[in-house]
mmCIF file with all atom_site columns, C-alpha atoms in Angstrom:
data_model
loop_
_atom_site.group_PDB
_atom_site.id
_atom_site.type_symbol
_atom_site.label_atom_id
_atom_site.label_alt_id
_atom_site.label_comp_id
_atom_site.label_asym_id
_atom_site.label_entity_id
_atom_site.label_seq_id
_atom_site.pdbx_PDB_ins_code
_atom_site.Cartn_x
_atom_site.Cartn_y
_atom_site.Cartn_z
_atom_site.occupancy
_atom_site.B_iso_or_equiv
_atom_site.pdbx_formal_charge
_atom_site.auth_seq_id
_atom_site.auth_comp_id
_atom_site.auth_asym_id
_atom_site.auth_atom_id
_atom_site.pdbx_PDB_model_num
ATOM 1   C CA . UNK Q 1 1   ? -36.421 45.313  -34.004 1.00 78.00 ? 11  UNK Q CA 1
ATOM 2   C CA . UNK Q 1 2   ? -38.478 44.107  -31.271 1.00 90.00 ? 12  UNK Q CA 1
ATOM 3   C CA . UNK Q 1 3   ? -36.911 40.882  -29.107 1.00 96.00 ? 13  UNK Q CA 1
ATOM 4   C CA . UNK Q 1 4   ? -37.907 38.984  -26.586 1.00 97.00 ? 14  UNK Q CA 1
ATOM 5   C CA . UNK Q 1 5   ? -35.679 37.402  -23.502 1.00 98.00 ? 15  UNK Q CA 1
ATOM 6   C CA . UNK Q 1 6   ? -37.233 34.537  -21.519 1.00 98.00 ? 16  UNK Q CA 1
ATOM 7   C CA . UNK Q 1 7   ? -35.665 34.568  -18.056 1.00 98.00 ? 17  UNK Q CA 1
ATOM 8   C CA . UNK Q 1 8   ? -35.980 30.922  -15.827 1.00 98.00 ? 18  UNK Q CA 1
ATOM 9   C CA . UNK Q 1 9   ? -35.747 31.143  -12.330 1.00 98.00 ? 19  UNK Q CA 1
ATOM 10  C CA . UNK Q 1 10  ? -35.528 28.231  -9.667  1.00 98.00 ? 20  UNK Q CA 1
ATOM 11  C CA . UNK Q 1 11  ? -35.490 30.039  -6.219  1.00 96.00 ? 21  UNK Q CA 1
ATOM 12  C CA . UNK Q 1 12  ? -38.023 28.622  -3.988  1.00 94.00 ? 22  UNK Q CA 1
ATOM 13  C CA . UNK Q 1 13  ? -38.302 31.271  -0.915  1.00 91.00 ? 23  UNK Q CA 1
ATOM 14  C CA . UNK Q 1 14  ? -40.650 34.793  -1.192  1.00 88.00 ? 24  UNK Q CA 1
ATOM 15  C CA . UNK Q 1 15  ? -38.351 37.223  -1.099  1.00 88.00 ? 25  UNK Q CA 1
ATOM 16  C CA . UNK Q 1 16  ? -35.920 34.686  -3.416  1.00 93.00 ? 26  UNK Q CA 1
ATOM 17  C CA . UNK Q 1 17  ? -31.830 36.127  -3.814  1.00 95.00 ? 27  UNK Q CA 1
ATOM 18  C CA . UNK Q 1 18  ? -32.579 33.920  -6.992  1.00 97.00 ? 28  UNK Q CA 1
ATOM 19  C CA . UNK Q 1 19  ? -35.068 36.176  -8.460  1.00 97.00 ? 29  UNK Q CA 1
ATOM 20  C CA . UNK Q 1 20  ? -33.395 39.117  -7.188  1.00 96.00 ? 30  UNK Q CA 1
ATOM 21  C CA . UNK Q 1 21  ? -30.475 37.721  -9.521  1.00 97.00 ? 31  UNK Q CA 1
ATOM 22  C CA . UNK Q 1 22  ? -32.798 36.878  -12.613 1.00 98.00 ? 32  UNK Q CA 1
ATOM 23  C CA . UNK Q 1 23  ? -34.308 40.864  -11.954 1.00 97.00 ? 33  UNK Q CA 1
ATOM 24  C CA . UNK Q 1 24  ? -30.841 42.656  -12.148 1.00 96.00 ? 34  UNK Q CA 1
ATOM 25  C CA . UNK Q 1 25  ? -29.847 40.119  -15.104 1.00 98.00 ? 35  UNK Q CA 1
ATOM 26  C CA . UNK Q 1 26  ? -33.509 41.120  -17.318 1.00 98.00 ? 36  UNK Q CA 1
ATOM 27  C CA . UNK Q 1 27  ? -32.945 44.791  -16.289 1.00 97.00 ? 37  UNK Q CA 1
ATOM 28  C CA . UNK Q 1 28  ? -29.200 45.292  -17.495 1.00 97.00 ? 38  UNK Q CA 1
ATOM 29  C CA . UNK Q 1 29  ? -30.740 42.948  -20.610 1.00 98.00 ? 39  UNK Q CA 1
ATOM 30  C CA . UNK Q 1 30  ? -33.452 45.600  -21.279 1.00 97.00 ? 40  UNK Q CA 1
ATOM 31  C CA . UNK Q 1 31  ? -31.315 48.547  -20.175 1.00 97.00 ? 41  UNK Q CA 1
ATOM 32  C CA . UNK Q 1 32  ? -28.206 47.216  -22.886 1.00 96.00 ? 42  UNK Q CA 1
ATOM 33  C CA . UNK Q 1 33  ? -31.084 46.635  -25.638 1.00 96.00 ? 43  UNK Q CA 1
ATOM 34  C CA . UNK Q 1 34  ? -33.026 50.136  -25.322 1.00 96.00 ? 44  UNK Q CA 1
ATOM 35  C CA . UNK Q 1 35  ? -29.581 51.858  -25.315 1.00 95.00 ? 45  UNK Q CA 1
ATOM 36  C CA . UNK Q 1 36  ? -29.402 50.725  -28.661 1.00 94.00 ? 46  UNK Q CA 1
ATOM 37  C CA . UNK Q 1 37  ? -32.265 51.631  -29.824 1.00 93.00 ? 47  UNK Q CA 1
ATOM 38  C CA . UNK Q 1 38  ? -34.142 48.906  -30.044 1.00 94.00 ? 48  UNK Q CA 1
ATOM 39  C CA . UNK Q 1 39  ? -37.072 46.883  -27.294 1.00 95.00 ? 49  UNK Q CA 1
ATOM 40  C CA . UNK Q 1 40  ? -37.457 44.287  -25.925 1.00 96.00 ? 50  UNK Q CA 1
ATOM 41  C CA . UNK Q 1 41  ? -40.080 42.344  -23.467 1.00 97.00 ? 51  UNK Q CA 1
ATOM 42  C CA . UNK Q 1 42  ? -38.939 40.292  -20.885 1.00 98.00 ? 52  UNK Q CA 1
ATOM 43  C CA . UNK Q 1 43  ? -41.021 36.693  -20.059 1.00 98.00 ? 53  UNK Q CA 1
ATOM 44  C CA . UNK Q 1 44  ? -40.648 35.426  -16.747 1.00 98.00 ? 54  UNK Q CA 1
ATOM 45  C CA . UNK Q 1 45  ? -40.583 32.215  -15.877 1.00 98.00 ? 55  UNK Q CA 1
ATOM 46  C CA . UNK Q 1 46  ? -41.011 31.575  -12.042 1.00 97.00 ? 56  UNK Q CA 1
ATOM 47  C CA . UNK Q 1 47  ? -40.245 27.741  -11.219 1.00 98.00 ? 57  UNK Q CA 1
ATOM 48  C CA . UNK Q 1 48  ? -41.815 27.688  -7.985  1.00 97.00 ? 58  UNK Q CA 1
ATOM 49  C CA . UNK Q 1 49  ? -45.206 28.444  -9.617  1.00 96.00 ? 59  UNK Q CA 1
ATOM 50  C CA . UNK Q 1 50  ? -44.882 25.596  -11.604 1.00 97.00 ? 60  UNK Q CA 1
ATOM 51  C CA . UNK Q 1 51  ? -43.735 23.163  -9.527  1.00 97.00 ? 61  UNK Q CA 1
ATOM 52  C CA . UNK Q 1 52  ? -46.586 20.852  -9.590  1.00 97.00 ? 62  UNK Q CA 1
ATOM 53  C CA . UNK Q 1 53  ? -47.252 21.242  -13.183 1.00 97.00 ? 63  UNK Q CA 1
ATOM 54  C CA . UNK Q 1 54  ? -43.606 19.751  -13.851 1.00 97.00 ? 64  UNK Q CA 1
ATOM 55  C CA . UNK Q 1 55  ? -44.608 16.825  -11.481 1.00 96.00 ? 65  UNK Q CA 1
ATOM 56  C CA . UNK Q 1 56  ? -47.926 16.153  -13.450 1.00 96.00 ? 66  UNK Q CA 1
ATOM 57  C CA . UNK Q 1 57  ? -45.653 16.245  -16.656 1.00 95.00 ? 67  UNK Q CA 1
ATOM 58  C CA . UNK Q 1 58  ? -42.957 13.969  -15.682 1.00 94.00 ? 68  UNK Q CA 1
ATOM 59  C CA . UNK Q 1 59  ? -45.487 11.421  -14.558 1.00 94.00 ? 69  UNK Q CA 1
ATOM 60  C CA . UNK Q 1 60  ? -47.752 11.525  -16.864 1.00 92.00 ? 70  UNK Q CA 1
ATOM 61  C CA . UNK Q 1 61  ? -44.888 10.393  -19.745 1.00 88.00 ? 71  UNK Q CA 1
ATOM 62  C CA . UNK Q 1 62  ? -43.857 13.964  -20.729 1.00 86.00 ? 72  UNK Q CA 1
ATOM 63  C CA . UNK Q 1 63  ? -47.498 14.963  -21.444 1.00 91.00 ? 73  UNK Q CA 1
ATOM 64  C CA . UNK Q 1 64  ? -47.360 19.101  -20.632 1.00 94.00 ? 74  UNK Q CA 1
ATOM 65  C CA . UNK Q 1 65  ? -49.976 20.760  -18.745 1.00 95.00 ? 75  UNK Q CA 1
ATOM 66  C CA . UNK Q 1 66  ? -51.434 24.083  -19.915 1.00 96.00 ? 76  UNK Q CA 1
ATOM 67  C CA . UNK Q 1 67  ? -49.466 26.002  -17.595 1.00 97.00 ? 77  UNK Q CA 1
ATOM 68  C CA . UNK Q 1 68  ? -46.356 24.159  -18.457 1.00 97.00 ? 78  UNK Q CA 1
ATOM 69  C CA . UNK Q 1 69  ? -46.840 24.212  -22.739 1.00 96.00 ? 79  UNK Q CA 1
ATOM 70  C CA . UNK Q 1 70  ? -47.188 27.792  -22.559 1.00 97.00 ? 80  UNK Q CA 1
ATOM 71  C CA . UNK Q 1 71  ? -44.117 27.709  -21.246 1.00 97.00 ? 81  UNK Q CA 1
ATOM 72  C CA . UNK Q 1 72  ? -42.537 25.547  -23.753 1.00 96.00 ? 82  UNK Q CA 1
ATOM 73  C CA . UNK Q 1 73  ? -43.667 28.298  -26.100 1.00 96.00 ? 83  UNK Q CA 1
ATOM 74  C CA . UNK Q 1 74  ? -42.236 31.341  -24.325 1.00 97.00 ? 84  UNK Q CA 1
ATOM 75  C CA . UNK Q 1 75  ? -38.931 29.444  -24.777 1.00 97.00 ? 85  UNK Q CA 1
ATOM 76  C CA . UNK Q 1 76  ? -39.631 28.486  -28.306 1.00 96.00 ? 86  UNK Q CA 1
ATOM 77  C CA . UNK Q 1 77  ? -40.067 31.673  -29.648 1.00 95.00 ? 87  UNK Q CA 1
ATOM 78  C CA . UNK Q 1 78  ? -37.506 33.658  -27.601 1.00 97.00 ? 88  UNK Q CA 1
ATOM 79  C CA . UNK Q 1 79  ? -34.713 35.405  -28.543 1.00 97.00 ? 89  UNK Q CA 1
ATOM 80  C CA . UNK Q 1 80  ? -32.188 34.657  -25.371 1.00 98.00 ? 90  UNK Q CA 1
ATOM 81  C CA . UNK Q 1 81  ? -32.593 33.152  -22.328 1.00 98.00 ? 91  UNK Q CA 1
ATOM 82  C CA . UNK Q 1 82  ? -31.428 33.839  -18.508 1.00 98.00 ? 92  UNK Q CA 1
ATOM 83  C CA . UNK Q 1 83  ? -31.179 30.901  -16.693 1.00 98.00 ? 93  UNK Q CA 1
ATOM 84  C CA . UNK Q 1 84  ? -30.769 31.328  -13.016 1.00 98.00 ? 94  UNK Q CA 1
ATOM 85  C CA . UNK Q 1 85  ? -30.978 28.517  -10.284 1.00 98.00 ? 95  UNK Q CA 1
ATOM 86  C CA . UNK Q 1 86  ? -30.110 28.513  -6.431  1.00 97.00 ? 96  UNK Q CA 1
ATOM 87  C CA . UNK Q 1 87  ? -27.510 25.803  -5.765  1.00 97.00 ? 97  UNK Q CA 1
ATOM 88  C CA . UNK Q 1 88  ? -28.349 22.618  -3.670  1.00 95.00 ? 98  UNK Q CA 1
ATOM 89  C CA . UNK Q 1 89  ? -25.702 19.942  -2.796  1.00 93.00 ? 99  UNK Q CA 1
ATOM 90  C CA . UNK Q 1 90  ? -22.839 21.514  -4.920  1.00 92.00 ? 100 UNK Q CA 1
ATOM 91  C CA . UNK Q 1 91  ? -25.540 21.743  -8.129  1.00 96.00 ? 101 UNK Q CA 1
ATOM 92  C CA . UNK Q 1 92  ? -28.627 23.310  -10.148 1.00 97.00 ? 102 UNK Q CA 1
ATOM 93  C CA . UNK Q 1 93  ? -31.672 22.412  -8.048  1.00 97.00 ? 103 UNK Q CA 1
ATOM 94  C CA . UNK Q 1 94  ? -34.084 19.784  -8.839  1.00 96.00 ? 104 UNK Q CA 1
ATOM 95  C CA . UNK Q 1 95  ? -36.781 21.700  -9.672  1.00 97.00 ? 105 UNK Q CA 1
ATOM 96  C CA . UNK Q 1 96  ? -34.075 23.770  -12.367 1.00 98.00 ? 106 UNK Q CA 1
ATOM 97  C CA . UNK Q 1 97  ? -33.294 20.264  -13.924 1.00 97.00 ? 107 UNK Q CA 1
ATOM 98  C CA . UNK Q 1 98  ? -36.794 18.833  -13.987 1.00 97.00 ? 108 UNK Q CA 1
ATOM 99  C CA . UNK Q 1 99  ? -37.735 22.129  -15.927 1.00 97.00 ? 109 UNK Q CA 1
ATOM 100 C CA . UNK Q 1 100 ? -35.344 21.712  -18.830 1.00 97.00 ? 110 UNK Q CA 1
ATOM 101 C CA . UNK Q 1 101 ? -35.443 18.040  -18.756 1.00 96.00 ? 111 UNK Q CA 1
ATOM 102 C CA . UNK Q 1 102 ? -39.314 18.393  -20.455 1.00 94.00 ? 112 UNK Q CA 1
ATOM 103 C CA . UNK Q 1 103 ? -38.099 20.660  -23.256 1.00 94.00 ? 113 UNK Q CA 1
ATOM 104 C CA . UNK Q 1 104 ? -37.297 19.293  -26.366 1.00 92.00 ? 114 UNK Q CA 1
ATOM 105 C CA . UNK Q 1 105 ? -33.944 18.839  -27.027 1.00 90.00 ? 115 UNK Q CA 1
ATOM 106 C CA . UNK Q 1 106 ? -34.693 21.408  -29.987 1.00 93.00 ? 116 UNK Q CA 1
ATOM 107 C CA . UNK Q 1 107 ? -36.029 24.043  -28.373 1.00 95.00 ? 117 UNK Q CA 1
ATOM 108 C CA . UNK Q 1 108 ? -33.063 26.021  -27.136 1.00 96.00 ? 118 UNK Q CA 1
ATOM 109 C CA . UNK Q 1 109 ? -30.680 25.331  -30.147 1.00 95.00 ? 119 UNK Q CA 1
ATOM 110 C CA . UNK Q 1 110 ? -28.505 28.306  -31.282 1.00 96.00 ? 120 UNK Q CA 1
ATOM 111 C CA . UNK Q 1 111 ? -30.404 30.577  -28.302 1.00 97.00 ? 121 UNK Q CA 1
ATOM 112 C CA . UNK Q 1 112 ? -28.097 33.045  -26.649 1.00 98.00 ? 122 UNK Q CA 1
ATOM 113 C CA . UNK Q 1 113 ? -28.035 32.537  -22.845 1.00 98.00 ? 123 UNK Q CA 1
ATOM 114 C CA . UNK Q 1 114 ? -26.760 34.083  -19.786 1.00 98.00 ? 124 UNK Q CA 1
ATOM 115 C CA . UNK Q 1 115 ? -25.987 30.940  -17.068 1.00 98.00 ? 125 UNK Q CA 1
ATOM 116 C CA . UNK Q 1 116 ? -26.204 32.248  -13.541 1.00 98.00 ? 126 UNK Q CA 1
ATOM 117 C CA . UNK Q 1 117 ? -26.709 30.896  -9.993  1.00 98.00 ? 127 UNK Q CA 1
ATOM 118 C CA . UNK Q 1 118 ? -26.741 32.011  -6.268  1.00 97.00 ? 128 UNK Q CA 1
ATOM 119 C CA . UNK Q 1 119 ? -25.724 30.120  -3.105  1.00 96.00 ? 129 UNK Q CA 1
ATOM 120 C CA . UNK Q 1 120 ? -24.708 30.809  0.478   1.00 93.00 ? 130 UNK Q CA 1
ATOM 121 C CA . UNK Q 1 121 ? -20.833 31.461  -0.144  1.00 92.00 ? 131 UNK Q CA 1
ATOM 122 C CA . UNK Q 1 122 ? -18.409 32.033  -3.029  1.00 93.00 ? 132 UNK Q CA 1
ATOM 123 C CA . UNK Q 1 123 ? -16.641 27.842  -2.661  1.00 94.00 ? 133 UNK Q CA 1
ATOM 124 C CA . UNK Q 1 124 ? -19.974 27.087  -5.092  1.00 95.00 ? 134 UNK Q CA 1
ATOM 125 C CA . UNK Q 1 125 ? -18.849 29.309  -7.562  1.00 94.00 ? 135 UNK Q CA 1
ATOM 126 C CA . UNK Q 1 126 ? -17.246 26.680  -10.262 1.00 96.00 ? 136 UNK Q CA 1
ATOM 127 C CA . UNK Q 1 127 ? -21.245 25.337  -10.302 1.00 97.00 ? 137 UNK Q CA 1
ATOM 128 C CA . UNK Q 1 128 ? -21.484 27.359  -13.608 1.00 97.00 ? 138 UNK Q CA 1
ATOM 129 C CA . UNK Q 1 129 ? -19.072 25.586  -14.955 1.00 97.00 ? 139 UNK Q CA 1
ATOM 130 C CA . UNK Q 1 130 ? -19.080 22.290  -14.025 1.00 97.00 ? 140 UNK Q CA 1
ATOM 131 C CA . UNK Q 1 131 ? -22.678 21.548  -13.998 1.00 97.00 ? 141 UNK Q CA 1
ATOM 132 C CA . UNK Q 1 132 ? -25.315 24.573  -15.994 1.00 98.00 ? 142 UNK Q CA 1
ATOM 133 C CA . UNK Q 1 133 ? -22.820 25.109  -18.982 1.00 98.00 ? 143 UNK Q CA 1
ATOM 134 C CA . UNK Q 1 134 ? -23.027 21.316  -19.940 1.00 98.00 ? 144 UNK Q CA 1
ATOM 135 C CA . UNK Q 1 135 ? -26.509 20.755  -19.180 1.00 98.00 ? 145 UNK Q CA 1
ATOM 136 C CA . UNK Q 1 136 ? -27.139 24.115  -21.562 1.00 98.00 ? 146 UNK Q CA 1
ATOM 137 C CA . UNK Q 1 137 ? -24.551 22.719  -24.237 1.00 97.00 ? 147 UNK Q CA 1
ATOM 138 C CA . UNK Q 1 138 ? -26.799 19.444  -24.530 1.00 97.00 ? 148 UNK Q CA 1
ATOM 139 C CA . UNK Q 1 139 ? -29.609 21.231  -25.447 1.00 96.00 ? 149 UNK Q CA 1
ATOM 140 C CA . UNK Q 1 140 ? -27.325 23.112  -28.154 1.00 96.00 ? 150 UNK Q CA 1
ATOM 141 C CA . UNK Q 1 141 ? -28.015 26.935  -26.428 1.00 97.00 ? 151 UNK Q CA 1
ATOM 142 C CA . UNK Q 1 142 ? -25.054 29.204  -27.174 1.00 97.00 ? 152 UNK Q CA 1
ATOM 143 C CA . UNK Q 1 143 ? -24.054 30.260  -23.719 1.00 98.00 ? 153 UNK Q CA 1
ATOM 144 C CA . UNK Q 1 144 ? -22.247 33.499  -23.312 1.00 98.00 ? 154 UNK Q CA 1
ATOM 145 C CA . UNK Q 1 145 ? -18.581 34.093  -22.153 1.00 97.00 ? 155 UNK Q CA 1
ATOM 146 C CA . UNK Q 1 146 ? -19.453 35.485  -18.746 1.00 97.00 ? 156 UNK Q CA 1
ATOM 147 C CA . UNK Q 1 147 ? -21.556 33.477  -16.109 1.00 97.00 ? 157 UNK Q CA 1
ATOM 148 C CA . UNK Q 1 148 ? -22.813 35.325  -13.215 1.00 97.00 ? 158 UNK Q CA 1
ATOM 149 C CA . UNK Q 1 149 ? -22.482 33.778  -9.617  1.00 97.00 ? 159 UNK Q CA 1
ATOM 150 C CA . UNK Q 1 150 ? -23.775 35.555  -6.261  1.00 96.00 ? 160 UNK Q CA 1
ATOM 151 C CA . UNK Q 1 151 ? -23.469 34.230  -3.516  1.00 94.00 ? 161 UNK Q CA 1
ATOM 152 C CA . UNK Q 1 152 ? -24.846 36.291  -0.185  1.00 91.00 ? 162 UNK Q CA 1
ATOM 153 C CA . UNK Q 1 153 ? -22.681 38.489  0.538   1.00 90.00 ? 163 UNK Q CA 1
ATOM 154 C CA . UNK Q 1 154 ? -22.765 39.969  -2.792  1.00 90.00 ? 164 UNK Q CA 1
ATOM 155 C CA . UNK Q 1 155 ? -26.529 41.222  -2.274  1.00 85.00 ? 165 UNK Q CA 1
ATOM 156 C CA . UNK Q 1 156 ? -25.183 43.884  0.763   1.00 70.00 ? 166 UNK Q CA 1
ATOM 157 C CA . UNK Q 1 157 ? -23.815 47.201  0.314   1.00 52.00 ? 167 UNK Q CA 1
ATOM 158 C CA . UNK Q 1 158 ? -21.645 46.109  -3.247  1.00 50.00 ? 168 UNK Q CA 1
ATOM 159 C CA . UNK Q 1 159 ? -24.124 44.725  -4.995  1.00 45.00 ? 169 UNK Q CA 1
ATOM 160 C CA . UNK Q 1 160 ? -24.262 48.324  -7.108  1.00 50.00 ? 170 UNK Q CA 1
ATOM 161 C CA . UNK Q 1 161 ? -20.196 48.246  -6.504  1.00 48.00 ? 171 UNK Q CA 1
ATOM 162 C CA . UNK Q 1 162 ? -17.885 46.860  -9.114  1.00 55.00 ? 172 UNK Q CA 1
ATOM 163 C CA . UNK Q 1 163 ? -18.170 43.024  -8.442  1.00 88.00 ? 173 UNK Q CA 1
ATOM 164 C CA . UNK Q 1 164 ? -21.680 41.711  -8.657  1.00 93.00 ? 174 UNK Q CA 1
ATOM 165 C CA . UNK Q 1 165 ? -22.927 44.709  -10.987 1.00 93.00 ? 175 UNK Q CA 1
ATOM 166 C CA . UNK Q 1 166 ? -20.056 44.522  -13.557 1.00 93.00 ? 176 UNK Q CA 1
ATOM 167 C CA . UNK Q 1 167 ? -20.568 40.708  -13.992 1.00 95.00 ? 177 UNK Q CA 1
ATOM 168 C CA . UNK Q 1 168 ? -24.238 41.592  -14.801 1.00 96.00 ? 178 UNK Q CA 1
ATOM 169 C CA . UNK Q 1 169 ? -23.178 44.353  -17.129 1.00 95.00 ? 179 UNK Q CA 1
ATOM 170 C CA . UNK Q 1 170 ? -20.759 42.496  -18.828 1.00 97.00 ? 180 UNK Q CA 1
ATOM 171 C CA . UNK Q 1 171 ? -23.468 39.550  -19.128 1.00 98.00 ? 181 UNK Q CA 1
ATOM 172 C CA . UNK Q 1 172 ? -25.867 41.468  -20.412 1.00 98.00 ? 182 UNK Q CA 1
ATOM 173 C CA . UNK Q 1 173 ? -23.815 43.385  -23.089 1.00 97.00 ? 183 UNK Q CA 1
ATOM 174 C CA . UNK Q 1 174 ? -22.940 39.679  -24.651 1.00 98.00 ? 184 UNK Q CA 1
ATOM 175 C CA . UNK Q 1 175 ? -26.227 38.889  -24.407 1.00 98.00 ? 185 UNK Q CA 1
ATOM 176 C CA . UNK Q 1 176 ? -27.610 41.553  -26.423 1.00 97.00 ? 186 UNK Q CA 1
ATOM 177 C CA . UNK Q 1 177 ? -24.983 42.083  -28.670 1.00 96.00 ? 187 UNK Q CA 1
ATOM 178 C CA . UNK Q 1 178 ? -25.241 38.169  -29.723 1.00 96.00 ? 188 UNK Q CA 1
ATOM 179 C CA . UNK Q 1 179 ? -28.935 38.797  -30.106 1.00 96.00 ? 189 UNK Q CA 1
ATOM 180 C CA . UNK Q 1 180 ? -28.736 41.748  -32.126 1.00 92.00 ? 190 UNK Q CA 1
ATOM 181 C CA . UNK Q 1 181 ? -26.107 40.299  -34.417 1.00 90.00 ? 191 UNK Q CA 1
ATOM 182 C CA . UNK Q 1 182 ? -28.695 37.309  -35.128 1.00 82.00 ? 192 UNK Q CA 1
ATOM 183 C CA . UNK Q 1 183 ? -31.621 39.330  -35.533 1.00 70.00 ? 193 UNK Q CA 1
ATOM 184 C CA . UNK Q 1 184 ? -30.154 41.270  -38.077 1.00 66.00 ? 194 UNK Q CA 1
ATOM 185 C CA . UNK Q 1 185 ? -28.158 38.853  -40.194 1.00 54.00 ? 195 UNK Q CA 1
ATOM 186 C CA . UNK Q 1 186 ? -28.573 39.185  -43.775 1.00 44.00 ? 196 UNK Q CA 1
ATOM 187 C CA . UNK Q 1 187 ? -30.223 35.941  -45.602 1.00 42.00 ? 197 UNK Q CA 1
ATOM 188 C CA . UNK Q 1 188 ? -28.285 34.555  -48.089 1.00 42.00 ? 198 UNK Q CA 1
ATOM 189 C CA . UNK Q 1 189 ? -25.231 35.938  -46.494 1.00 46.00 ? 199 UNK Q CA 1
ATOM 190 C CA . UNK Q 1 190 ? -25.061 33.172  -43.590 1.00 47.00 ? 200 UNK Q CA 1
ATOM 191 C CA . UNK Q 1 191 ? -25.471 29.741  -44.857 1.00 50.00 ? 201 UNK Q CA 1
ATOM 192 C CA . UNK Q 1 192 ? -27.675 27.812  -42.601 1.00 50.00 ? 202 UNK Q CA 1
ATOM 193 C CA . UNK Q 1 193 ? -29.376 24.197  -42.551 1.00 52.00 ? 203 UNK Q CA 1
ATOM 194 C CA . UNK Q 1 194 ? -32.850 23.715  -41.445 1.00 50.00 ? 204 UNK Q CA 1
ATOM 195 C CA . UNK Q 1 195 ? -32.390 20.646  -39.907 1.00 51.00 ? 205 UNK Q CA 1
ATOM 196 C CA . UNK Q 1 196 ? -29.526 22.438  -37.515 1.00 52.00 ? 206 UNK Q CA 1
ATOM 197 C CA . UNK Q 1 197 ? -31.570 25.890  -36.745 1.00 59.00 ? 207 UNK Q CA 1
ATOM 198 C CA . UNK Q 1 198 ? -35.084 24.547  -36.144 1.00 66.00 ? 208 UNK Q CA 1
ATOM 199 C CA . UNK Q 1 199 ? -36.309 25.026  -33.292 1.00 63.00 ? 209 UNK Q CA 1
ATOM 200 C CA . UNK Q 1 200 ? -39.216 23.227  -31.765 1.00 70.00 ? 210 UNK Q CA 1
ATOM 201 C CA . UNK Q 1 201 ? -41.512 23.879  -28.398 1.00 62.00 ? 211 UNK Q CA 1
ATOM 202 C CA . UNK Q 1 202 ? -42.389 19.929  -28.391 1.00 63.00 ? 212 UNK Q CA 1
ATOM 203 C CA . UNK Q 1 203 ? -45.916 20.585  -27.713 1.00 69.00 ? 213 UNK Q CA 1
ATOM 204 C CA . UNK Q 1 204 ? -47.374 19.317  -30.891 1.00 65.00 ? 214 UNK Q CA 1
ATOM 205 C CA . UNK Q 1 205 ? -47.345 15.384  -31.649 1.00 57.00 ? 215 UNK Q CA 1
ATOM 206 C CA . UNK Q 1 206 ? -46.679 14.714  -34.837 1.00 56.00 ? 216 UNK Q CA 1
ATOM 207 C CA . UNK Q 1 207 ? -48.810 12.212  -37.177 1.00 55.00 ? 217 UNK Q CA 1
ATOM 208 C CA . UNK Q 1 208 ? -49.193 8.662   -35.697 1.00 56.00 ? 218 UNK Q CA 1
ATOM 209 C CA . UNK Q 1 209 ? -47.837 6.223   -38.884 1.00 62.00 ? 219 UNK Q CA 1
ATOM 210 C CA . UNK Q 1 210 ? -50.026 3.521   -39.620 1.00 65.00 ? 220 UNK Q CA 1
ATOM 211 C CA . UNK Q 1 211 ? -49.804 0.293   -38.883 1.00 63.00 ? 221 UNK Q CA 1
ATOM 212 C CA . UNK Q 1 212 ? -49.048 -0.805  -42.699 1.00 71.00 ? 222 UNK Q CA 1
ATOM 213 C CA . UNK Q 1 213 ? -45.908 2.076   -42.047 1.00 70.00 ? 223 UNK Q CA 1
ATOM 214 C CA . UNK Q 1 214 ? -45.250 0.574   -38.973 1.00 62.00 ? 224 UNK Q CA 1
ATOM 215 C CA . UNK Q 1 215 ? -44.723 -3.391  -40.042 1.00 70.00 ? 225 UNK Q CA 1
ATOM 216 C CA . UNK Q 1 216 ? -43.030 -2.673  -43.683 1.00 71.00 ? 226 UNK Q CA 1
ATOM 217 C CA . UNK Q 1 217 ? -40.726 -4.757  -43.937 1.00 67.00 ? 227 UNK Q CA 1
ATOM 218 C CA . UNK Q 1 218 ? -41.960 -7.177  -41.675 1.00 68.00 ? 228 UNK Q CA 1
ATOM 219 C CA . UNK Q 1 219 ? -42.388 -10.661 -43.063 1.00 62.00 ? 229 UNK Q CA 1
ATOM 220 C CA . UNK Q 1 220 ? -44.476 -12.177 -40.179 1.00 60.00 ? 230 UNK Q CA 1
ATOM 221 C CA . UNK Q 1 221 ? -42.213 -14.712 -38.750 1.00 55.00 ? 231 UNK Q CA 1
ATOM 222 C CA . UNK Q 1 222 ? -40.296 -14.680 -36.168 1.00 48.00 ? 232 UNK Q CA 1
#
């Protein structure tokens, strides 16, 4: 079996604690999957790269540019996702929220996902679960048990301690295991609905109806 983890990251400085977050998340990810004999390639998906691409999107009435749609895809077609965002003003940054506000609301359905998030003390902590787990439960992604939050002081001498590192283990073990579990379900044995599994990247427009389709019905008077 051969899976692939998207991991979304919103830090905006070079060197980012963000990314160093989303890098210890995919590596636990790959390390949990290839213990179990099985690989995996990990897709990142740097924000700050794409900042004006999400701009040109928004403003141009959700129409994706190249750099953005092959994004879409990446998410589309993966089989969990790491979310990490820096937090600004007690929440996910803009730039995290414009990102997932141009998916389609179909696009992460049923998609295991690890939530995490770094800021400049511990008090922001409760940002998992007051503001990425709902935003991740709208677009119907099936977040794992254990969030991972880090906030500066965790990046020093313990970040291979007990505290940080065990959150990422832990994370990553769901992670995989829910993946796994998904990837090898038998058909026929888990009843399923089309309508509730699809998944979409939104990049495609579907078929413009007529107008005879659009005005059936429509007697001409007001």
């Amino acid at each position: 079996m051969s899976l692939t983890v998207a991991v979304v990251t919103a830090g905006l400085s070079q060197p980012s604690s963000t990314r160093i977050l989303a890098d210890l998340l995919a590596d636990a990810v790959k390390a949990q999957v290839s213990a179990r004999g099985e690989s995996v390639k990990i897709e990142i998906i740097e924000l700050r790269d794409l900042a004006q691409d999400l701009a040109t999107t928004m403003v141009t009435g959700g129409l994706p540019t190249p750099k953005v749609a092959a994004a879409r895809e990446i998410l589309a077609t993966a089989d969990g996702l790491v979310a990490v965002t820096p937090v600004f003003t007690a929440s996910y940054s803009g730039l995290f929220k414009m990102f997932f506000d141009i998916l389609d609301p179909d696009t992460l359905r049923n998609v295991p996902t690890i939530v995490a998030a770094t800021a400049g003390t511990p008090r922001h902590s409760l940002v998992l679960e007051h503001a990425l787990r709902p935003l991740f439960a709208y677009l119907h992604a099936l977040t794992m048990p254990t969030g991972v939050f880090a906030a500066t002081d965790d990046f020093g001498d313990g970040a291979e301690g007990s505290g940080l590192a065990g959150r990422v283990r832990q994370a990553a073990s769901e992670l995989t295991t829910q993946m796994m579990q998904a990837g090898n379900a038998v058909a026929g044995f888990v009843q399923s609905d089309s309508d509730l599994t699809r998944r979409v990247s939104g990049n495609s427009l579907g078929a413009t109806p007529d107008f005879a389709t659009l005005l059936k019905g429509h007697a001409g008077t007001l």
